[in-house]
Amino acid sequence: MMPAIQISKDVQGWLKARRDVMTGFIRELARIESPSSDREALIEILTWLEEQFTSLGMYTIRVPGKESGGYLYARPKRKFPDQPVQLLIGHCDTVWPLHTLREMPLNETKERLAGPGVYDMKAGIAQVFFALQCLSDLDMQPGVLPVILINSDEEIGSRESTLAIRRLARIADRAFVLEPPLGPEGKLKTARKGLGRFTLTVHGKAAHAGLDPEKGANAIVEMARLVQQLYALNDFDTGTTVNVGLIEGGISPNTVAPLSRVVLDVRVPTGAEGARVEKVIRSLQTEAEGVRLEIEGGFGRPPMDPTARNQQLWS
């Protein structure tokens, strides 16, 4: 077996010799503008990408989307029984509308290539492609089967591609998402906060504020008390944040408010912390007579906890 140091030198040498080819690949990807909202543009870039991965001798499937351009699946034609799976995920859609290049053309210097979609995440797609080409040219057989999925609806929530991602994730032994790294040092993410959205609605009872306020139950007053309890869940040392980002209530200044609603943005560092915070939120109780509390929502994006496995993979 070839020593790891020699393998590293061979790979670095191969990549450095193809610097211009790689930047040309990214330039072409950026030239094909691909906003999430333009299905035809997304089909164009996925067609181009399929041609590139096919040129590597890979087996490809392009699945059309109803509203998006769909997604591209690719893997080597040859696979071995019980071979572990390395999932490589990326997206080709961008937040930039068509014809942005007219106002914001590609800007290239000796050390930098910038333009719409380059950083997020067409450069990442290039990394996938040239990593696979490098392995092929250097006749290196990876110990894992590289399976690629490139979707075209990531910037709008991956609504149409989520099911495919979940299916592939279940059979994968490990995954690498080629999104932009953290900072110019290229730091990799092995942990990420979980995101939750909760809507709390207090139902009270309307009454005239001047004539018979005692007949009403003020939902705003009760919600104000609950908001203080919610804010107390913040723990900036551990990274838990509970933000009351939206609040509404009442129908007029001279009416006891019959309704009040808040929307929470909740971020937690670990799954255990998420379970704790959600339990507290769902256990909130009203105190005022004549009001009731309704709680909706939950964690749509669970935390990615740092584990022994992903720390080993990072190493």
PDB file of C-alpha atoms in Angstrom:
ATOM      1  CA  MET A   1       0.000   0.000   0.000  1.00  0.00           C
ATOM      2  CA  MET A   2       1.280   3.461  -0.918  1.00  0.00           C
ATOM      3  CA  PRO A   3       2.250   5.618   2.111  1.00  0.00           C
ATOM      4  CA  ALA A   4      -0.259   8.309   3.058  1.00  0.00           C
ATOM      5  CA  ILE A   5       2.338  11.067   2.640  1.00  0.00           C
ATOM      6  CA  GLN A   6       3.013   9.993  -0.947  1.00  0.00           C
ATOM      7  CA  ILE A   7      -0.711   9.811  -1.701  1.00  0.00           C
ATOM      8  CA  SER A   8      -1.129  13.335  -0.354  1.00  0.00           C
ATOM      9  CA  LYS A   9       1.728  14.620  -2.529  1.00  0.00           C
ATOM     10  CA  ASP A  10       0.315  12.928  -5.615  1.00  0.00           C
ATOM     11  CA  VAL A  11      -3.137  14.380  -5.020  1.00  0.00           C
ATOM     12  CA  GLN A  12      -1.830  17.882  -4.356  1.00  0.00           C
ATOM     13  CA  GLY A  13       0.365  17.737  -7.429  1.00  0.00           C
ATOM     14  CA  TRP A  14      -2.559  16.621  -9.601  1.00  0.00           C
ATOM     15  CA  LEU A  15      -4.789  19.418  -8.282  1.00  0.00           C
ATOM     16  CA  LYS A  16      -2.172  22.162  -8.654  1.00  0.00           C
ATOM     17  CA  ALA A  17      -1.510  21.134 -12.249  1.00  0.00           C
ATOM     18  CA  ARG A  18      -5.235  21.550 -13.004  1.00  0.00           C
ATOM     19  CA  ARG A  19      -5.868  24.841 -11.264  1.00  0.00           C
ATOM     20  CA  ASP A  20      -6.850  26.582 -14.506  1.00  0.00           C
ATOM     21  CA  VAL A  21      -9.128  23.715 -15.531  1.00  0.00           C
ATOM     22  CA  MET A  22     -10.901  23.809 -12.164  1.00  0.00           C
ATOM     23  CA  THR A  23     -11.450  27.571 -12.245  1.00  0.00           C
ATOM     24  CA  GLY A  24     -12.739  27.220 -15.814  1.00  0.00           C
ATOM     25  CA  PHE A  25     -15.222  24.602 -14.593  1.00  0.00           C
ATOM     26  CA  ILE A  26     -16.473  26.982 -11.884  1.00  0.00           C
ATOM     27  CA  ARG A  27     -16.677  29.868 -14.362  1.00  0.00           C
ATOM     28  CA  GLU A  28     -18.860  27.785 -16.643  1.00  0.00           C
ATOM     29  CA  LEU A  29     -21.111  26.786 -13.755  1.00  0.00           C
ATOM     30  CA  ALA A  30     -21.467  30.428 -12.729  1.00  0.00           C
ATOM     31  CA  ARG A  31     -22.168  31.460 -16.331  1.00  0.00           C
ATOM     32  CA  ILE A  32     -25.221  29.182 -16.301  1.00  0.00           C
ATOM     33  CA  GLU A  33     -27.323  31.324 -13.980  1.00  0.00           C
ATOM     34  CA  SER A  34     -29.629  29.150 -11.889  1.00  0.00           C
ATOM     35  CA  PRO A  35     -32.077  30.951  -9.584  1.00  0.00           C
ATOM     36  CA  SER A  36     -34.289  28.670  -7.504  1.00  0.00           C
ATOM     37  CA  SER A  37     -37.397  30.219  -9.086  1.00  0.00           C
ATOM     38  CA  ASP A  38     -36.517  29.499 -12.730  1.00  0.00           C
ATOM     39  CA  ARG A  39     -37.201  25.875 -13.633  1.00  0.00           C
ATOM     40  CA  GLU A  40     -35.816  26.118 -17.189  1.00  0.00           C
ATOM     41  CA  ALA A  41     -32.550  27.595 -15.965  1.00  0.00           C
ATOM     42  CA  LEU A  42     -32.236  24.831 -13.376  1.00  0.00           C
ATOM     43  CA  ILE A  43     -32.833  22.167 -16.008  1.00  0.00           C
ATOM     44  CA  GLU A  44     -30.055  23.717 -18.091  1.00  0.00           C
ATOM     45  CA  ILE A  45     -27.464  23.573 -15.329  1.00  0.00           C
ATOM     46  CA  LEU A  46     -28.454  20.044 -14.261  1.00  0.00           C
ATOM     47  CA  THR A  47     -28.168  18.908 -17.900  1.00  0.00           C
ATOM     48  CA  TRP A  48     -24.657  20.365 -18.069  1.00  0.00           C
ATOM     49  CA  LEU A  49     -23.683  18.722 -14.781  1.00  0.00           C
ATOM     50  CA  GLU A  50     -25.030  15.369 -15.877  1.00  0.00           C
ATOM     51  CA  GLU A  51     -22.837  15.554 -18.991  1.00  0.00           C
ATOM     52  CA  GLN A  52     -19.788  16.256 -16.818  1.00  0.00           C
ATOM     53  CA  PHE A  53     -20.361  13.366 -14.412  1.00  0.00           C
ATOM     54  CA  THR A  54     -21.191  11.042 -17.296  1.00  0.00           C
ATOM     55  CA  SER A  55     -17.823  11.963 -18.815  1.00  0.00           C
ATOM     56  CA  LEU A  56     -16.212  10.485 -15.687  1.00  0.00           C
ATOM     57  CA  GLY A  57     -17.851   7.165 -16.539  1.00  0.00           C
ATOM     58  CA  MET A  58     -20.467   7.492 -13.802  1.00  0.00           C
ATOM     59  CA  TYR A  59     -23.977   6.121 -13.776  1.00  0.00           C
ATOM     60  CA  THR A  60     -26.404   9.064 -13.576  1.00  0.00           C
ATOM     61  CA  ILE A  61     -30.117   9.613 -13.068  1.00  0.00           C
ATOM     62  CA  ARG A  62     -31.784  12.992 -13.424  1.00  0.00           C
ATOM     63  CA  VAL A  63     -35.118  13.202 -11.610  1.00  0.00           C
ATOM     64  CA  PRO A  64     -37.359  16.071 -12.795  1.00  0.00           C
ATOM     65  CA  GLY A  65     -39.122  18.318 -10.314  1.00  0.00           C
ATOM     66  CA  LYS A  66     -42.650  19.661 -10.481  1.00  0.00           C
ATOM     67  CA  GLU A  67     -41.635  23.215  -9.628  1.00  0.00           C
ATOM     68  CA  SER A  68     -37.845  22.977  -9.326  1.00  0.00           C
ATOM     69  CA  GLY A  69     -35.424  21.568 -11.850  1.00  0.00           C
ATOM     70  CA  GLY A  70     -35.318  18.310  -9.887  1.00  0.00           C
ATOM     71  CA  TYR A  71     -32.050  16.693  -8.847  1.00  0.00           C
ATOM     72  CA  LEU A  72     -29.100  14.746 -10.219  1.00  0.00           C
ATOM     73  CA  TYR A  73     -27.983  11.398  -8.792  1.00  0.00           C
ATOM     74  CA  ALA A  74     -24.618   9.942  -9.753  1.00  0.00           C
ATOM     75  CA  ARG A  75     -22.390   7.057  -8.692  1.00  0.00           C
ATOM     76  CA  PRO A  76     -19.629   4.920 -10.188  1.00  0.00           C
ATOM     77  CA  LYS A  77     -20.915   2.203 -12.519  1.00  0.00           C
ATOM     78  CA  ARG A  78     -18.833  -0.363 -10.684  1.00  0.00           C
ATOM     79  CA  LYS A  79     -19.627  -1.121  -7.064  1.00  0.00           C
ATOM     80  CA  PHE A  80     -18.646  -3.945  -4.767  1.00  0.00           C
ATOM     81  CA  PRO A  81     -20.841  -6.017  -2.434  1.00  0.00           C
ATOM     82  CA  ASP A  82     -21.144  -4.540   1.072  1.00  0.00           C
ATOM     83  CA  GLN A  83     -19.100  -1.504   0.037  1.00  0.00           C
ATOM     84  CA  PRO A  84     -19.760   1.379   2.461  1.00  0.00           C
ATOM     85  CA  VAL A  85     -21.408   4.470   1.003  1.00  0.00           C
ATOM     86  CA  GLN A  86     -19.980   8.005   1.094  1.00  0.00           C
ATOM     87  CA  LEU A  87     -22.800  10.466   0.372  1.00  0.00           C
ATOM     88  CA  LEU A  88     -21.750  13.759  -1.243  1.00  0.00           C
ATOM     89  CA  ILE A  89     -24.469  16.425  -1.301  1.00  0.00           C
ATOM     90  CA  GLY A  90     -24.630  19.782  -3.007  1.00  0.00           C
ATOM     91  CA  HIS A  91     -27.035  22.199  -4.689  1.00  0.00           C
ATOM     92  CA  CYS A  92     -26.892  24.085  -7.971  1.00  0.00           C
ATOM     93  CA  ASP A  93     -29.606  26.702  -7.353  1.00  0.00           C
ATOM     94  CA  THR A  94     -28.751  30.215  -6.191  1.00  0.00           C
ATOM     95  CA  VAL A  95     -30.520  33.196  -4.636  1.00  0.00           C
ATOM     96  CA  TRP A  96     -29.531  35.414  -7.572  1.00  0.00           C
ATOM     97  CA  PRO A  97     -32.156  36.238 -10.241  1.00  0.00           C
ATOM     98  CA  LEU A  98     -31.518  35.791 -13.938  1.00  0.00           C
ATOM     99  CA  HIS A  99     -29.240  38.368 -15.612  1.00  0.00           C
ATOM    100  CA  THR A 100     -27.474  39.246 -12.346  1.00  0.00           C
ATOM    101  CA  LEU A 101     -24.220  38.715 -14.256  1.00  0.00           C
ATOM    102  CA  ARG A 102     -24.962  41.862 -16.252  1.00  0.00           C
ATOM    103  CA  GLU A 103     -24.756  43.946 -13.082  1.00  0.00           C
ATOM    104  CA  MET A 104     -22.364  41.700 -11.142  1.00  0.00           C
ATOM    105  CA  PRO A 105     -19.985  40.023 -13.596  1.00  0.00           C
ATOM    106  CA  LEU A 106     -17.462  37.390 -12.555  1.00  0.00           C
ATOM    107  CA  ASN A 107     -14.388  38.952 -10.993  1.00  0.00           C
ATOM    108  CA  GLU A 108     -11.168  36.967 -11.119  1.00  0.00           C
ATOM    109  CA  THR A 109      -7.770  37.793  -9.699  1.00  0.00           C
ATOM    110  CA  LYS A 110      -4.716  35.618  -9.051  1.00  0.00           C
ATOM    111  CA  GLU A 111      -6.099  34.375  -5.727  1.00  0.00           C
ATOM    112  CA  ARG A 112      -9.841  34.949  -5.972  1.00  0.00           C
ATOM    113  CA  LEU A 113     -12.808  34.096  -8.177  1.00  0.00           C
ATOM    114  CA  ALA A 114     -16.025  35.857  -7.207  1.00  0.00           C
ATOM    115  CA  GLY A 115     -19.476  36.101  -8.714  1.00  0.00           C
ATOM    116  CA  PRO A 116     -23.125  35.082  -8.252  1.00  0.00           C
ATOM    117  CA  GLY A 117     -23.314  31.520  -6.962  1.00  0.00           C
ATOM    118  CA  VAL A 118     -19.562  30.859  -6.960  1.00  0.00           C
ATOM    119  CA  TYR A 119     -19.210  30.561  -3.195  1.00  0.00           C
ATOM    120  CA  ASP A 120     -22.614  29.049  -2.500  1.00  0.00           C
ATOM    121  CA  MET A 121     -22.067  26.571  -3.862  1.00  0.00           C
ATOM    122  CA  LYS A 122     -20.785  26.002  -7.359  1.00  0.00           C
ATOM    123  CA  ALA A 123     -17.202  25.820  -6.109  1.00  0.00           C
ATOM    124  CA  GLY A 124     -18.357  22.957  -3.870  1.00  0.00           C
ATOM    125  CA  ILE A 125     -19.737  21.073  -6.870  1.00  0.00           C
ATOM    126  CA  ALA A 126     -16.381  21.558  -8.580  1.00  0.00           C
ATOM    127  CA  GLN A 127     -14.658  20.037  -5.552  1.00  0.00           C
ATOM    128  CA  VAL A 128     -16.810  16.914  -5.865  1.00  0.00           C
ATOM    129  CA  PHE A 129     -16.151  16.566  -9.584  1.00  0.00           C
ATOM    130  CA  PHE A 130     -12.384  17.045  -9.451  1.00  0.00           C
ATOM    131  CA  ALA A 131     -11.964  14.851  -6.383  1.00  0.00           C
ATOM    132  CA  LEU A 132     -13.564  12.016  -8.342  1.00  0.00           C
ATOM    133  CA  GLN A 133     -11.536  12.775 -11.468  1.00  0.00           C
ATOM    134  CA  CYS A 134      -8.344  12.841  -9.391  1.00  0.00           C
ATOM    135  CA  LEU A 135      -9.077   9.412  -7.912  1.00  0.00           C
ATOM    136  CA  SER A 136      -9.750   8.050 -11.392  1.00  0.00           C
ATOM    137  CA  ASP A 137      -6.652   9.553 -13.032  1.00  0.00           C
ATOM    138  CA  LEU A 138      -4.366   8.406 -10.204  1.00  0.00           C
ATOM    139  CA  ASP A 139      -5.972   4.949 -10.282  1.00  0.00           C
ATOM    140  CA  MET A 140      -6.955   5.166  -6.622  1.00  0.00           C
ATOM    141  CA  GLN A 141      -9.902   3.018  -5.625  1.00  0.00           C
ATOM    142  CA  PRO A 142     -11.657   4.631  -2.638  1.00  0.00           C
ATOM    143  CA  GLY A 143     -12.701   2.393   0.201  1.00  0.00           C
ATOM    144  CA  VAL A 144     -16.194   3.872   0.030  1.00  0.00           C
ATOM    145  CA  LEU A 145     -18.666   4.176  -2.834  1.00  0.00           C
ATOM    146  CA  PRO A 146     -19.087   7.881  -3.655  1.00  0.00           C
ATOM    147  CA  VAL A 147     -22.774   8.653  -4.198  1.00  0.00           C
ATOM    148  CA  ILE A 148     -23.614  12.173  -5.350  1.00  0.00           C
ATOM    149  CA  LEU A 149     -26.865  14.094  -5.093  1.00  0.00           C
ATOM    150  CA  ILE A 150     -27.134  17.646  -6.433  1.00  0.00           C
ATOM    151  CA  ASN A 151     -30.510  19.280  -5.901  1.00  0.00           C
ATOM    152  CA  SER A 152     -31.925  22.483  -7.358  1.00  0.00           C
ATOM    153  CA  ASP A 153     -34.241  23.649  -4.564  1.00  0.00           C
ATOM    154  CA  GLU A 154     -31.943  23.973  -1.544  1.00  0.00           C
ATOM    155  CA  GLU A 155     -32.261  27.750  -1.256  1.00  0.00           C
ATOM    156  CA  ILE A 156     -36.039  27.423  -0.886  1.00  0.00           C
ATOM    157  CA  GLY A 157     -36.054  24.577   1.623  1.00  0.00           C
ATOM    158  CA  SER A 158     -35.339  21.443  -0.490  1.00  0.00           C
ATOM    159  CA  ARG A 159     -39.067  20.707  -0.565  1.00  0.00           C
ATOM    160  CA  GLU A 160     -39.000  18.411  -3.578  1.00  0.00           C
ATOM    161  CA  SER A 161     -35.638  16.769  -2.911  1.00  0.00           C
ATOM    162  CA  THR A 162     -35.861  16.127   0.849  1.00  0.00           C
ATOM    163  CA  LEU A 163     -37.353  12.643   0.398  1.00  0.00           C
ATOM    164  CA  ALA A 164     -34.469  11.561  -1.864  1.00  0.00           C
ATOM    165  CA  ILE A 165     -31.897  13.007   0.537  1.00  0.00           C
ATOM    166  CA  ARG A 166     -33.452  11.126   3.448  1.00  0.00           C
ATOM    167  CA  ARG A 167     -33.490   7.842   1.532  1.00  0.00           C
ATOM    168  CA  LEU A 168     -29.845   8.159   0.557  1.00  0.00           C
ATOM    169  CA  ALA A 169     -28.851   9.246   4.067  1.00  0.00           C
ATOM    170  CA  ARG A 170     -30.346   6.038   5.488  1.00  0.00           C
ATOM    171  CA  ILE A 171     -28.075   3.853   3.364  1.00  0.00           C
ATOM    172  CA  ALA A 172     -24.986   6.054   3.723  1.00  0.00           C
ATOM    173  CA  ASP A 173     -22.236   5.290   6.219  1.00  0.00           C
ATOM    174  CA  ARG A 174     -21.133   8.913   6.199  1.00  0.00           C
ATOM    175  CA  ALA A 175     -22.047  12.184   4.476  1.00  0.00           C
ATOM    176  CA  PHE A 176     -20.227  15.292   3.364  1.00  0.00           C
ATOM    177  CA  VAL A 177     -22.175  18.389   2.381  1.00  0.00           C
ATOM    178  CA  LEU A 178     -20.054  20.576   0.114  1.00  0.00           C
ATOM    179  CA  GLU A 179     -21.528  23.877   1.330  1.00  0.00           C
ATOM    180  CA  PRO A 180     -19.141  26.800   1.891  1.00  0.00           C
ATOM    181  CA  PRO A 181     -16.731  26.345   4.801  1.00  0.00           C
ATOM    182  CA  LEU A 182     -16.442  28.724   7.731  1.00  0.00           C
ATOM    183  CA  GLY A 183     -14.095  31.583   6.913  1.00  0.00           C
ATOM    184  CA  PRO A 184     -11.040  31.699   4.663  1.00  0.00           C
ATOM    185  CA  GLU A 185      -9.408  28.956   6.739  1.00  0.00           C
ATOM    186  CA  GLY A 186     -11.903  26.497   5.310  1.00  0.00           C
ATOM    187  CA  LYS A 187     -13.151  25.167   8.644  1.00  0.00           C
ATOM    188  CA  LEU A 188     -15.456  22.167   8.416  1.00  0.00           C
ATOM    189  CA  LYS A 189     -18.697  21.903  10.374  1.00  0.00           C
ATOM    190  CA  THR A 190     -19.034  18.806  12.518  1.00  0.00           C
ATOM    191  CA  ALA A 191     -21.795  20.280  14.663  1.00  0.00           C
ATOM    192  CA  ARG A 192     -24.708  22.601  14.030  1.00  0.00           C
ATOM    193  CA  LYS A 193     -27.487  24.061  16.128  1.00  0.00           C
ATOM    194  CA  GLY A 194     -31.017  22.770  15.808  1.00  0.00           C
ATOM    195  CA  LEU A 195     -33.785  25.136  14.727  1.00  0.00           C
ATOM    196  CA  GLY A 196     -37.313  25.191  16.079  1.00  0.00           C
ATOM    197  CA  ARG A 197     -40.322  27.393  15.376  1.00  0.00           C
ATOM    198  CA  PHE A 198     -43.161  27.574  17.856  1.00  0.00           C
ATOM    199  CA  THR A 199     -46.388  29.577  17.740  1.00  0.00           C
ATOM    200  CA  LEU A 200     -48.099  30.335  21.048  1.00  0.00           C
ATOM    201  CA  THR A 201     -51.644  31.662  21.004  1.00  0.00           C
ATOM    202  CA  VAL A 202     -53.500  32.909  24.067  1.00  0.00           C
ATOM    203  CA  HIS A 203     -57.273  32.927  23.728  1.00  0.00           C
ATOM    204  CA  GLY A 204     -59.054  35.379  26.030  1.00  0.00           C
ATOM    205  CA  LYS A 205     -62.447  37.064  26.041  1.00  0.00           C
ATOM    206  CA  ALA A 206     -63.390  40.420  24.573  1.00  0.00           C
ATOM    207  CA  ALA A 207     -65.157  43.110  26.587  1.00  0.00           C
ATOM    208  CA  HIS A 208     -65.537  46.875  26.474  1.00  0.00           C
ATOM    209  CA  ALA A 209     -62.557  48.424  28.244  1.00  0.00           C
ATOM    210  CA  GLY A 210     -64.620  51.283  29.664  1.00  0.00           C
ATOM    211  CA  LEU A 211     -68.071  49.869  30.335  1.00  0.00           C
ATOM    212  CA  ASP A 212     -67.476  46.319  31.592  1.00  0.00           C
ATOM    213  CA  PRO A 213     -63.764  45.354  31.557  1.00  0.00           C
ATOM    214  CA  GLU A 214     -64.340  42.846  34.355  1.00  0.00           C
ATOM    215  CA  LYS A 215     -66.326  40.681  31.946  1.00  0.00           C
ATOM    216  CA  GLY A 216     -63.289  40.203  29.703  1.00  0.00           C
ATOM    217  CA  ALA A 217     -60.061  38.214  29.885  1.00  0.00           C
ATOM    218  CA  ASN A 218     -57.049  40.052  28.441  1.00  0.00           C
ATOM    219  CA  ALA A 219     -54.961  37.733  26.239  1.00  0.00           C
ATOM    220  CA  ILE A 220     -52.184  40.325  25.812  1.00  0.00           C
ATOM    221  CA  VAL A 221     -51.602  40.662  29.540  1.00  0.00           C
ATOM    222  CA  GLU A 222     -51.370  36.899  29.920  1.00  0.00           C
ATOM    223  CA  MET A 223     -49.052  36.622  26.927  1.00  0.00           C
ATOM    224  CA  ALA A 224     -46.777  39.291  28.415  1.00  0.00           C
ATOM    225  CA  ARG A 225     -46.332  37.100  31.482  1.00  0.00           C
ATOM    226  CA  LEU A 226     -45.542  34.051  29.318  1.00  0.00           C
ATOM    227  CA  VAL A 227     -43.034  36.011  27.228  1.00  0.00           C
ATOM    228  CA  GLN A 228     -40.965  36.652  30.352  1.00  0.00           C
ATOM    229  CA  GLN A 229     -40.847  32.916  31.030  1.00  0.00           C
ATOM    230  CA  LEU A 230     -39.831  32.244  27.460  1.00  0.00           C
ATOM    231  CA  TYR A 231     -37.067  34.829  27.540  1.00  0.00           C
ATOM    232  CA  ALA A 232     -35.696  33.235  30.701  1.00  0.00           C
ATOM    233  CA  LEU A 233     -34.911  30.096  28.646  1.00  0.00           C
ATOM    234  CA  ASN A 234     -32.031  31.904  26.936  1.00  0.00           C
ATOM    235  CA  ASP A 235     -28.626  30.592  27.935  1.00  0.00           C
ATOM    236  CA  PHE A 236     -25.945  32.348  25.924  1.00  0.00           C
ATOM    237  CA  ASP A 237     -23.169  30.346  27.610  1.00  0.00           C
ATOM    238  CA  THR A 238     -24.487  27.035  26.259  1.00  0.00           C
ATOM    239  CA  GLY A 239     -25.755  28.515  22.998  1.00  0.00           C
ATOM    240  CA  THR A 240     -29.491  28.129  23.602  1.00  0.00           C
ATOM    241  CA  THR A 241     -31.501  31.054  22.268  1.00  0.00           C
ATOM    242  CA  VAL A 242     -35.237  31.651  22.418  1.00  0.00           C
ATOM    243  CA  ASN A 243     -36.246  34.719  20.450  1.00  0.00           C
ATOM    244  CA  VAL A 244     -39.748  36.154  20.564  1.00  0.00           C
ATOM    245  CA  GLY A 245     -39.530  37.539  17.050  1.00  0.00           C
ATOM    246  CA  LEU A 246     -43.177  38.271  16.308  1.00  0.00           C
ATOM    247  CA  ILE A 247     -46.028  39.295  18.583  1.00  0.00           C
ATOM    248  CA  GLU A 248     -49.569  40.434  17.864  1.00  0.00           C
ATOM    249  CA  GLY A 249     -52.827  40.801  19.693  1.00  0.00           C
ATOM    250  CA  GLY A 250     -55.984  42.736  20.359  1.00  0.00           C
ATOM    251  CA  ILE A 251     -58.577  44.290  18.087  1.00  0.00           C
ATOM    252  CA  SER A 252     -58.846  47.914  19.300  1.00  0.00           C
ATOM    253  CA  PRO A 253     -57.578  50.186  22.111  1.00  0.00           C
ATOM    254  CA  ASN A 254     -60.947  50.208  23.892  1.00  0.00           C
ATOM    255  CA  THR A 255     -61.471  46.448  23.822  1.00  0.00           C
ATOM    256  CA  VAL A 256     -60.096  43.878  26.255  1.00  0.00           C
ATOM    257  CA  ALA A 257     -57.876  41.797  23.953  1.00  0.00           C
ATOM    258  CA  PRO A 258     -59.456  38.420  23.113  1.00  0.00           C
ATOM    259  CA  LEU A 259     -56.380  37.064  21.327  1.00  0.00           C
ATOM    260  CA  SER A 260     -52.580  37.322  21.395  1.00  0.00           C
ATOM    261  CA  ARG A 261     -50.004  35.367  19.422  1.00  0.00           C
ATOM    262  CA  VAL A 262     -46.205  35.076  19.428  1.00  0.00           C
ATOM    263  CA  VAL A 263     -43.820  33.230  17.108  1.00  0.00           C
ATOM    264  CA  LEU A 264     -40.589  31.886  18.589  1.00  0.00           C
ATOM    265  CA  ASP A 265     -37.273  31.148  16.918  1.00  0.00           C
ATOM    266  CA  VAL A 266     -35.470  28.547  19.050  1.00  0.00           C
ATOM    267  CA  ARG A 267     -31.834  27.463  18.537  1.00  0.00           C
ATOM    268  CA  VAL A 268     -30.239  24.695  20.590  1.00  0.00           C
ATOM    269  CA  PRO A 269     -26.736  23.160  20.500  1.00  0.00           C
ATOM    270  CA  THR A 270     -27.677  19.532  21.199  1.00  0.00           C
ATOM    271  CA  GLY A 271     -30.584  17.150  20.910  1.00  0.00           C
ATOM    272  CA  ALA A 272     -30.813  16.794  24.677  1.00  0.00           C
ATOM    273  CA  GLU A 273     -31.035  20.573  25.093  1.00  0.00           C
ATOM    274  CA  GLY A 274     -33.681  20.725  22.402  1.00  0.00           C
ATOM    275  CA  ALA A 275     -35.785  18.139  24.203  1.00  0.00           C
ATOM    276  CA  ARG A 276     -35.426  20.058  27.464  1.00  0.00           C
ATOM    277  CA  VAL A 277     -36.414  23.412  25.958  1.00  0.00           C
ATOM    278  CA  GLU A 278     -39.356  21.950  24.054  1.00  0.00           C
ATOM    279  CA  LYS A 279     -40.618  20.264  27.221  1.00  0.00           C
ATOM    280  CA  VAL A 280     -40.537  23.588  29.075  1.00  0.00           C
ATOM    281  CA  ILE A 281     -42.352  25.387  26.267  1.00  0.00           C
ATOM    282  CA  ARG A 282     -45.074  22.758  26.045  1.00  0.00           C
ATOM    283  CA  SER A 283     -45.544  22.752  29.818  1.00  0.00           C
ATOM    284  CA  LEU A 284     -46.315  26.485  30.008  1.00  0.00           C
ATOM    285  CA  GLN A 285     -49.589  27.201  31.787  1.00  0.00           C
ATOM    286  CA  THR A 286     -51.919  30.173  31.902  1.00  0.00           C
ATOM    287  CA  GLU A 287     -52.764  31.721  35.268  1.00  0.00           C
ATOM    288  CA  ALA A 288     -55.461  34.273  34.508  1.00  0.00           C
ATOM    289  CA  GLU A 289     -59.068  33.158  34.685  1.00  0.00           C
ATOM    290  CA  GLY A 290     -60.890  32.848  31.386  1.00  0.00           C
ATOM    291  CA  VAL A 291     -57.855  32.346  29.108  1.00  0.00           C
ATOM    292  CA  ARG A 292     -56.363  29.274  27.463  1.00  0.00           C
ATOM    293  CA  LEU A 293     -53.062  28.608  25.719  1.00  0.00           C
ATOM    294  CA  GLU A 294     -52.528  26.865  22.388  1.00  0.00           C
ATOM    295  CA  ILE A 295     -49.002  25.717  21.368  1.00  0.00           C
ATOM    296  CA  GLU A 296     -48.060  24.699  17.829  1.00  0.00           C
ATOM    297  CA  GLY A 297     -44.803  23.904  16.006  1.00  0.00           C
ATOM    298  CA  GLY A 298     -41.598  22.136  16.936  1.00  0.00           C
ATOM    299  CA  PHE A 299     -38.055  21.451  15.741  1.00  0.00           C
ATOM    300  CA  GLY A 300     -37.931  21.214  11.952  1.00  0.00           C
ATOM    301  CA  ARG A 301     -34.123  21.024  11.878  1.00  0.00           C
ATOM    302  CA  PRO A 302     -32.695  18.883  14.670  1.00  0.00           C
ATOM    303  CA  PRO A 303     -29.190  19.647  15.956  1.00  0.00           C
ATOM    304  CA  MET A 304     -26.190  17.896  14.489  1.00  0.00           C
ATOM    305  CA  ASP A 305     -24.477  16.831  17.672  1.00  0.00           C
ATOM    306  CA  PRO A 306     -20.692  16.426  17.845  1.00  0.00           C
ATOM    307  CA  THR A 307     -20.124  12.683  18.190  1.00  0.00           C
ATOM    308  CA  ALA A 308     -17.161  10.350  18.421  1.00  0.00           C
ATOM    309  CA  ARG A 309     -17.956   9.136  14.873  1.00  0.00           C
ATOM    310  CA  ASN A 310     -18.038  12.513  13.149  1.00  0.00           C
ATOM    311  CA  GLN A 311     -14.998  13.724  15.091  1.00  0.00           C
ATOM    312  CA  GLN A 312     -13.113  10.619  13.906  1.00  0.00           C
ATOM    313  CA  LEU A 313     -14.262  11.286  10.337  1.00  0.00           C
ATOM    314  CA  TRP A 314     -13.079  14.892  10.596  1.00  0.00           C
ATOM    315  CA  SER A 315      -9.658  13.719  11.798  1.00  0.00           C
TER     316      SER A 315
END
